[in-house]
Amino acid sequence: MTDDAAAAPTCLARPLAGPDDVGCAAARGVDGRPLHAAALRFFWGPMDCGKSTMALQMNYNHARQGRRGLVTTRIDRSLGPQVTTRIGLSHTAIEVTDDLDLRALVRGRWDEGVRVDYLICDEASFYTVAHVEQMAELVDSYDVDVYAFGLATDFRSCLFPAAQRLFELADEVARIQVEVLCWCGREGLLNARVVDGRVAREGEQVVIGDTVDTAEVRYQVLCRRHYRSGDLGPRR
Ligand SMILES: [Zn+2]
């Protein structure tokens, strides 16, 4: 256990009260239930389904209502500390490294007098399982909403460890409803890694590539049938 965990026994929600902060004890309805119950939500889908776009839209919607949040990412396609989307949106973001403690990140902002109401965690499948545990603690002990976005499965069609933990712990899990189609027209479900024109079946779990045809390692979303047969369809 870290010092951070040991230092979190009491109400830590927004220890630096802002002008509109009602504090922990008052934030209950007449039935005694918390007026605002934070939640951990996981939105998942294959590559190209618009996860990062939805992440930025979520951030925008909350910011518009006066809430303040942090955007985090890991291994964004831009390889920079930002969330970028295939349709051209971008937003600066905090890069999540193995060493980063999301609880310490939030507390650090609070110590600076900056409110943090929610986290937008893009590319959450690439985070560690420990990061997911930290997300749950932020929700339960700090009353911070956490919205995580990511892939469910890797190129071998196996769950990423962080995605598995999110499925296990999240209050709400939702498959992103923007359909990505396989070349055959069926719904695309699985992220195939294509190396030298063939579907790779083994290798490192995370290898950076893109979904454009010219990339050395590329990814292509396929239906299960064509993922299993390795048929990449007619050349585009
Ligand atoms: Zn197909």
mmCIF file of C-alpha atoms and ligand atoms in Angstrom:
data_model
loop_
_atom_site.group_PDB
_atom_site.id
_atom_site.type_symbol
_atom_site.label_atom_id
_atom_site.label_comp_id
_atom_site.label_asym_id
_atom_site.label_seq_id
_atom_site.Cartn_x
_atom_site.Cartn_y
_atom_site.Cartn_z
ATOM 1 C CA MET A 1 0.000 0.000 0.000
ATOM 2 C CA THR A 2 1.184 3.457 -0.740
ATOM 3 C CA ASP A 3 1.093 6.502 1.445
ATOM 4 C CA ASP A 4 -1.766 7.695 -0.689
ATOM 5 C CA ALA A 5 -3.966 4.797 0.325
ATOM 6 C CA ALA A 6 -3.102 5.234 3.976
ATOM 7 C CA ALA A 7 -3.985 8.902 3.806
ATOM 8 C CA ALA A 8 -7.540 8.383 2.580
ATOM 9 C CA PRO A 9 -9.670 7.293 5.530
ATOM 10 C CA THR A 10 -11.894 10.327 5.941
ATOM 11 C CA CYS A 11 -13.970 12.440 3.624
ATOM 12 C CA LEU A 12 -11.582 13.646 0.991
ATOM 13 C CA ALA A 13 -14.126 14.940 -1.461
ATOM 14 C CA ARG A 14 -13.005 18.394 -2.430
ATOM 15 C CA PRO A 15 -11.065 19.182 0.740
ATOM 16 C CA LEU A 16 -10.593 22.694 -0.552
ATOM 17 C CA ALA A 17 -14.169 23.861 -0.546
ATOM 18 C CA GLY A 18 -15.103 26.163 -3.356
ATOM 19 C CA PRO A 19 -17.845 28.780 -3.214
ATOM 20 C CA ASP A 20 -20.397 26.392 -4.621
ATOM 21 C CA ASP A 21 -19.218 23.455 -2.601
ATOM 22 C CA VAL A 22 -21.799 22.091 -0.204
ATOM 23 C CA GLY A 23 -19.400 19.675 1.465
ATOM 24 C CA CYS A 24 -19.790 15.954 2.079
ATOM 25 C CA ALA A 25 -22.276 15.868 4.927
ATOM 26 C CA ALA A 26 -24.878 18.155 3.361
ATOM 27 C CA ALA A 27 -25.045 16.505 -0.009
ATOM 28 C CA ARG A 28 -27.932 14.170 0.800
ATOM 29 C CA GLY A 29 -31.548 14.132 -0.223
ATOM 30 C CA VAL A 30 -34.536 13.767 2.102
ATOM 31 C CA ASP A 31 -34.326 9.993 1.802
ATOM 32 C CA GLY A 32 -30.758 10.085 3.053
ATOM 33 C CA ARG A 33 -29.288 9.017 -0.245
ATOM 34 C CA PRO A 34 -26.451 11.080 -1.709
ATOM 35 C CA LEU A 35 -27.716 13.765 -4.050
ATOM 36 C CA HIS A 36 -24.845 13.121 -6.330
ATOM 37 C CA ALA A 37 -23.593 9.611 -6.433
ATOM 38 C CA ALA A 38 -20.475 9.444 -8.531
ATOM 39 C CA ALA A 39 -20.124 6.525 -10.889
ATOM 40 C CA LEU A 40 -17.524 4.605 -12.820
ATOM 41 C CA ARG A 41 -18.647 4.122 -16.399
ATOM 42 C CA PHE A 42 -16.875 2.163 -19.108
ATOM 43 C CA PHE A 43 -17.650 2.752 -22.767
ATOM 44 C CA TRP A 44 -16.105 0.219 -25.087
ATOM 45 C CA GLY A 45 -15.989 -0.654 -28.747
ATOM 46 C CA PRO A 46 -13.605 -1.690 -31.529
ATOM 47 C CA MET A 47 -11.143 0.642 -33.179
ATOM 48 C CA ASP A 48 -12.633 3.399 -35.310
ATOM 49 C CA CYS A 49 -15.967 3.397 -33.503
ATOM 50 C CA GLY A 50 -15.560 6.933 -32.194
ATOM 51 C CA LYS A 51 -14.505 6.330 -28.600
ATOM 52 C CA SER A 52 -12.199 9.337 -28.429
ATOM 53 C CA THR A 53 -14.790 11.512 -30.130
ATOM 54 C CA MET A 54 -17.321 10.481 -27.514
ATOM 55 C CA ALA A 55 -14.760 11.096 -24.762
ATOM 56 C CA LEU A 56 -14.240 14.670 -25.936
ATOM 57 C CA GLN A 57 -17.967 15.209 -26.384
ATOM 58 C CA MET A 58 -18.510 13.995 -22.823
ATOM 59 C CA ASN A 59 -15.860 16.411 -21.573
ATOM 60 C CA TYR A 60 -17.470 19.248 -23.500
ATOM 61 C CA ASN A 61 -20.949 18.490 -22.182
ATOM 62 C CA HIS A 62 -19.807 18.437 -18.566
ATOM 63 C CA ALA A 63 -17.610 21.533 -18.900
ATOM 64 C CA ARG A 64 -20.564 23.405 -20.384
ATOM 65 C CA GLN A 65 -22.512 22.742 -17.223
ATOM 66 C CA GLY A 66 -19.760 24.271 -15.125
ATOM 67 C CA ARG A 67 -18.177 21.036 -14.021
ATOM 68 C CA ARG A 68 -14.429 20.706 -14.064
ATOM 69 C CA GLY A 69 -12.556 17.623 -15.130
ATOM 70 C CA LEU A 70 -9.278 16.165 -16.257
ATOM 71 C CA VAL A 71 -8.678 14.313 -19.507
ATOM 72 C CA THR A 72 -6.169 11.479 -19.423
ATOM 73 C CA THR A 73 -4.921 9.156 -22.112
ATOM 74 C CA ARG A 74 -2.294 6.565 -22.864
ATOM 75 C CA ILE A 75 -0.669 5.853 -26.202
ATOM 76 C CA ASP A 76 -2.935 8.117 -28.178
ATOM 77 C CA ARG A 77 -2.487 7.715 -31.917
ATOM 78 C CA SER A 78 -0.736 11.103 -31.984
ATOM 79 C CA LEU A 79 1.871 9.740 -29.506
ATOM 80 C CA GLY A 80 1.548 13.029 -27.669
ATOM 81 C CA PRO A 81 -0.114 14.036 -24.412
ATOM 82 C CA GLN A 82 -3.430 14.675 -26.074
ATOM 83 C CA VAL A 83 -6.585 12.957 -27.176
ATOM 84 C CA THR A 84 -6.984 13.047 -30.936
ATOM 85 C CA THR A 85 -9.865 11.709 -32.937
ATOM 86 C CA ARG A 86 -10.126 10.380 -36.440
ATOM 87 C CA ILE A 87 -12.563 13.105 -37.328
ATOM 88 C CA GLY A 88 -10.131 15.883 -36.437
ATOM 89 C CA LEU A 89 -10.875 16.896 -32.855
ATOM 90 C CA SER A 90 -8.105 17.125 -30.290
ATOM 91 C CA HIS A 91 -7.680 18.086 -26.662
ATOM 92 C CA THR A 92 -4.664 18.274 -24.394
ATOM 93 C CA ALA A 93 -4.484 15.385 -21.969
ATOM 94 C CA ILE A 94 -2.416 13.989 -19.156
ATOM 95 C CA GLU A 95 -0.392 10.958 -20.193
ATOM 96 C CA VAL A 96 -0.980 8.048 -17.852
ATOM 97 C CA THR A 97 2.249 6.235 -17.072
ATOM 98 C CA ASP A 98 2.619 3.090 -14.963
ATOM 99 C CA ASP A 99 3.787 5.287 -12.074
ATOM 100 C CA LEU A 100 0.965 7.782 -12.223
ATOM 101 C CA ASP A 101 -1.505 7.463 -9.358
ATOM 102 C CA LEU A 102 -4.847 8.866 -10.458
ATOM 103 C CA ARG A 103 -5.821 9.581 -6.830
ATOM 104 C CA ALA A 104 -2.633 11.565 -6.279
ATOM 105 C CA LEU A 105 -3.268 13.383 -9.552
ATOM 106 C CA VAL A 106 -6.692 14.539 -8.356
ATOM 107 C CA ARG A 107 -5.482 15.377 -4.865
ATOM 108 C CA GLY A 108 -2.638 17.389 -6.346
ATOM 109 C CA ARG A 109 -5.121 19.516 -8.262
ATOM 110 C CA TRP A 110 -7.233 19.980 -5.163
ATOM 111 C CA ASP A 111 -4.141 21.070 -3.253
ATOM 112 C CA GLU A 112 -3.675 23.751 -5.905
ATOM 113 C CA GLY A 113 -7.249 24.888 -5.361
ATOM 114 C CA VAL A 114 -8.462 23.418 -8.633
ATOM 115 C CA ARG A 115 -11.760 21.575 -8.539
ATOM 116 C CA VAL A 116 -11.952 18.154 -10.166
ATOM 117 C CA ASP A 117 -15.462 16.785 -10.584
ATOM 118 C CA TYR A 118 -14.748 14.076 -13.097
ATOM 119 C CA LEU A 119 -12.093 12.235 -15.078
ATOM 120 C CA ILE A 120 -12.279 11.367 -18.745
ATOM 121 C CA CYS A 121 -9.938 8.398 -19.227
ATOM 122 C CA ASP A 122 -9.354 7.710 -22.900
ATOM 123 C CA GLU A 123 -7.547 4.600 -24.156
ATOM 124 C CA ALA A 124 -8.266 3.055 -20.769
ATOM 125 C CA SER A 125 -7.514 -0.472 -21.976
ATOM 126 C CA PHE A 126 -3.849 0.486 -22.013
ATOM 127 C CA TYR A 127 -3.880 1.555 -18.365
ATOM 128 C CA THR A 128 -2.865 -0.872 -15.635
ATOM 129 C CA VAL A 129 -5.258 -2.824 -13.439
ATOM 130 C CA ALA A 130 -4.025 -0.648 -10.549
ATOM 131 C CA HIS A 131 -5.255 2.421 -12.407
ATOM 132 C CA VAL A 132 -8.725 0.889 -12.617
ATOM 133 C CA GLU A 133 -8.686 0.235 -8.874
ATOM 134 C CA GLN A 134 -7.736 3.893 -8.402
ATOM 135 C CA MET A 135 -10.679 4.935 -10.577
ATOM 136 C CA ALA A 136 -13.035 2.948 -8.347
ATOM 137 C CA GLU A 137 -11.575 4.575 -5.259
ATOM 138 C CA LEU A 138 -11.943 8.038 -6.776
ATOM 139 C CA VAL A 139 -15.629 7.309 -7.292
ATOM 140 C CA ASP A 140 -16.307 5.707 -3.918
ATOM 141 C CA SER A 141 -14.146 7.785 -1.588
ATOM 142 C CA TYR A 142 -13.728 11.049 -3.452
ATOM 143 C CA ASP A 143 -17.081 11.407 -5.231
ATOM 144 C CA VAL A 144 -15.347 11.962 -8.562
ATOM 145 C CA ASP A 145 -17.103 10.650 -11.678
ATOM 146 C CA VAL A 146 -14.908 8.542 -13.918
ATOM 147 C CA TYR A 147 -15.716 7.971 -17.579
ATOM 148 C CA ALA A 148 -13.413 5.413 -19.164
ATOM 149 C CA PHE A 149 -13.246 4.725 -22.896
ATOM 150 C CA GLY A 150 -11.372 1.912 -24.551
ATOM 151 C CA LEU A 151 -11.118 -1.303 -26.465
ATOM 152 C CA ALA A 152 -12.393 -4.457 -24.856
ATOM 153 C CA THR A 153 -10.168 -6.971 -26.620
ATOM 154 C CA ASP A 154 -6.700 -7.037 -28.122
ATOM 155 C CA PHE A 155 -5.603 -8.377 -31.521
ATOM 156 C CA ARG A 156 -5.878 -11.958 -30.237
ATOM 157 C CA SER A 157 -9.519 -11.266 -29.267
ATOM 158 C CA CYS A 158 -8.628 -11.539 -25.561
ATOM 159 C CA LEU A 159 -9.643 -8.943 -23.003
ATOM 160 C CA PHE A 160 -7.085 -6.336 -22.035
ATOM 161 C CA PRO A 161 -6.428 -6.689 -18.274
ATOM 162 C CA ALA A 162 -7.629 -3.144 -17.563
ATOM 163 C CA ALA A 163 -10.735 -3.687 -19.679
ATOM 164 C CA GLN A 164 -11.477 -6.871 -17.794
ATOM 165 C CA ARG A 165 -11.178 -5.026 -14.493
ATOM 166 C CA LEU A 166 -13.451 -2.278 -15.796
ATOM 167 C CA PHE A 167 -16.076 -4.866 -16.772
ATOM 168 C CA GLU A 168 -15.787 -6.274 -13.260
ATOM 169 C CA LEU A 169 -15.887 -3.008 -11.322
ATOM 170 C CA ALA A 170 -17.782 -0.422 -13.356
ATOM 171 C CA ASP A 171 -21.195 0.777 -12.251
ATOM 172 C CA GLU A 172 -22.196 0.929 -15.877
ATOM 173 C CA VAL A 173 -20.761 -0.649 -19.000
ATOM 174 C CA ALA A 174 -21.924 0.426 -22.426
ATOM 175 C CA ARG A 175 -20.976 -0.670 -25.876
ATOM 176 C CA ILE A 176 -20.566 2.341 -28.127
ATOM 177 C CA GLN A 177 -23.394 2.298 -30.594
ATOM 178 C CA VAL A 178 -21.594 3.621 -33.657
ATOM 179 C CA GLU A 179 -21.222 0.586 -35.863
ATOM 180 C CA VAL A 180 -17.951 -0.214 -37.564
ATOM 181 C CA LEU A 181 -18.411 -2.533 -40.490
ATOM 182 C CA CYS A 182 -16.244 -5.391 -41.631
ATOM 183 C CA TRP A 183 -15.433 -5.330 -45.352
ATOM 184 C CA CYS A 184 -18.227 -7.885 -45.842
ATOM 185 C CA GLY A 185 -20.835 -5.557 -44.376
ATOM 186 C CA ARG A 186 -21.322 -7.421 -41.127
ATOM 187 C CA GLU A 187 -20.797 -5.590 -37.885
ATOM 188 C CA GLY A 188 -17.093 -5.308 -37.057
ATOM 189 C CA LEU A 189 -16.272 -6.646 -33.645
ATOM 190 C CA LEU A 190 -12.625 -7.642 -33.420
ATOM 191 C CA ASN A 191 -9.404 -5.720 -33.924
ATOM 192 C CA ALA A 192 -7.133 -7.679 -36.236
ATOM 193 C CA ARG A 193 -3.448 -6.781 -36.316
ATOM 194 C CA VAL A 194 -2.157 -6.995 -39.855
ATOM 195 C CA VAL A 195 1.563 -7.557 -40.384
ATOM 196 C CA ASP A 196 2.884 -8.085 -43.911
ATOM 197 C CA GLY A 197 -0.637 -8.427 -45.181
ATOM 198 C CA ARG A 198 -1.631 -11.229 -42.824
ATOM 199 C CA VAL A 199 -3.623 -11.371 -39.620
ATOM 200 C CA ALA A 200 -1.138 -11.761 -36.751
ATOM 201 C CA ARG A 201 -2.063 -14.339 -34.140
ATOM 202 C CA GLU A 202 0.735 -13.786 -31.652
ATOM 203 C CA GLY A 203 2.999 -10.998 -30.468
ATOM 204 C CA GLU A 204 3.091 -8.249 -27.880
ATOM 205 C CA GLN A 205 -0.290 -7.206 -26.568
ATOM 206 C CA VAL A 206 0.249 -3.536 -27.386
ATOM 207 C CA VAL A 207 1.936 -2.582 -30.647
ATOM 208 C CA ILE A 208 1.289 0.842 -32.009
ATOM 209 C CA GLY A 209 -0.155 0.914 -35.462
ATOM 210 C CA ASP A 210 -2.913 2.618 -37.304
ATOM 211 C CA THR A 211 -5.883 1.670 -39.341
ATOM 212 C CA VAL A 212 -4.573 3.244 -42.522
ATOM 213 C CA ASP A 213 -3.418 0.867 -45.232
ATOM 214 C CA THR A 214 0.094 2.257 -45.479
ATOM 215 C CA ALA A 215 1.086 1.593 -41.862
ATOM 216 C CA GLU A 216 3.724 -1.093 -41.330
ATOM 217 C CA VAL A 217 1.621 -2.596 -38.593
ATOM 218 C CA ARG A 218 -1.964 -1.824 -39.107
ATOM 219 C CA TYR A 219 -5.228 -2.788 -37.549
ATOM 220 C CA GLN A 220 -8.417 -3.728 -39.294
ATOM 221 C CA VAL A 221 -11.761 -4.248 -37.684
ATOM 222 C CA LEU A 222 -13.342 -7.509 -38.829
ATOM 223 C CA CYS A 223 -16.465 -9.479 -38.100
ATOM 224 C CA ARG A 224 -15.849 -12.603 -36.077
ATOM 225 C CA ARG A 225 -16.174 -14.857 -39.112
ATOM 226 C CA HIS A 226 -13.454 -13.050 -41.056
ATOM 227 C CA TYR A 227 -11.313 -12.494 -38.014
ATOM 228 C CA ARG A 228 -11.291 -16.246 -37.482
ATOM 229 C CA SER A 229 -10.604 -17.076 -41.120
ATOM 230 C CA GLY A 230 -8.068 -14.246 -41.466
ATOM 231 C CA ASP A 231 -9.736 -12.977 -44.629
ATOM 232 C CA LEU A 232 -8.955 -9.276 -45.005
ATOM 233 C CA GLY A 233 -11.237 -8.872 -48.004
ATOM 234 C CA PRO A 234 -10.537 -7.338 -51.405
ATOM 235 C CA ARG A 235 -7.630 -4.869 -51.443
ATOM 236 C CA ARG A 236 -8.750 -1.332 -50.977
HETATM 237 ZN ZN ZN B 1 -16.684 -9.958 -42.347
#
